[in-house]
Short mmCIF file of C-alpha atoms in Angstrom, two decimals:
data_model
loop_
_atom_site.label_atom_id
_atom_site.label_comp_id
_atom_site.label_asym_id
_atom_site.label_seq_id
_atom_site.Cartn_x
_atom_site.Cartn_y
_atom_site.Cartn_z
CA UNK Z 1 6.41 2.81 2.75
CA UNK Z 2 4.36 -0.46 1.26
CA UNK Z 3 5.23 -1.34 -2.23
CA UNK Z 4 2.02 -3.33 -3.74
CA UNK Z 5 3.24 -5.76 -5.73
CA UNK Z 6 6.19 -5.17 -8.22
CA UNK Z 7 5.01 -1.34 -9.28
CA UNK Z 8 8.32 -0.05 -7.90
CA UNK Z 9 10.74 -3.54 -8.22
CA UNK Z 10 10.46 -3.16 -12.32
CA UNK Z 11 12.93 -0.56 -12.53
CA UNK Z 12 13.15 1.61 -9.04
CA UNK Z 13 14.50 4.80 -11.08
CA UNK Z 14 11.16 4.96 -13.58
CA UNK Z 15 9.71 8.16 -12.33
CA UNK Z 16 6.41 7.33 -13.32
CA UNK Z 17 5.91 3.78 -11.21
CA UNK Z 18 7.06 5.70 -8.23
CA UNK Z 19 4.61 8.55 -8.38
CA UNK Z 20 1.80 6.25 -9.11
CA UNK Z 21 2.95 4.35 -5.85
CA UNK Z 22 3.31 7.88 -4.18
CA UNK Z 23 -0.51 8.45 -5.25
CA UNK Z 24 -2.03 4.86 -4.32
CA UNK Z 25 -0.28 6.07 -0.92
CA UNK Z 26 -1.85 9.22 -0.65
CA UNK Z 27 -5.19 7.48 -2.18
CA UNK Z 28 -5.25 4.74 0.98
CA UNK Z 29 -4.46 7.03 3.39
CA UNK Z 30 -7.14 9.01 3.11
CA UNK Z 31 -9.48 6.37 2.80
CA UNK Z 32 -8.35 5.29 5.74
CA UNK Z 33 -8.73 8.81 7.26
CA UNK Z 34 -12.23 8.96 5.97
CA UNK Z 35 -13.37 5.58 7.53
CA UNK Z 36 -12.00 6.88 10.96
CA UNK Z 37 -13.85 10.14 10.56
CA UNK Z 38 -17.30 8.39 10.20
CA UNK Z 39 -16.30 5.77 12.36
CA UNK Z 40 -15.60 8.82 14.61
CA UNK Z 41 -18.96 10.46 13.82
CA UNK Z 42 -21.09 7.39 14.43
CA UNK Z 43 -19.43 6.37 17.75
CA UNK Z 44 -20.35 10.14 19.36
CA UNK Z 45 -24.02 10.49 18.09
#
């Protein structure tokens, strides 16, 4: 997926850096999925 900046390119084997990368995924994805849901919302009423 997208690395943001160097949270993963420190040391790619530190467990923690990827999960935090694994959550900022999970975190923008679902903003995204939220905007297109109201985006959705607006666009039919």
């Amino acid at each position: 997926m997208m690395k943001f900046g160097t949270l993963t390119e420190e040391d790619p084997d530190d467990v923690d850096s990827i999960r935090n990368t694994y959550y900022l995924n999970i975190f923008i994805v679902l903003l995204v999925f939220i905007f297109m849901v109201l985006t959705l919302i607006r666009a039919i009423s």
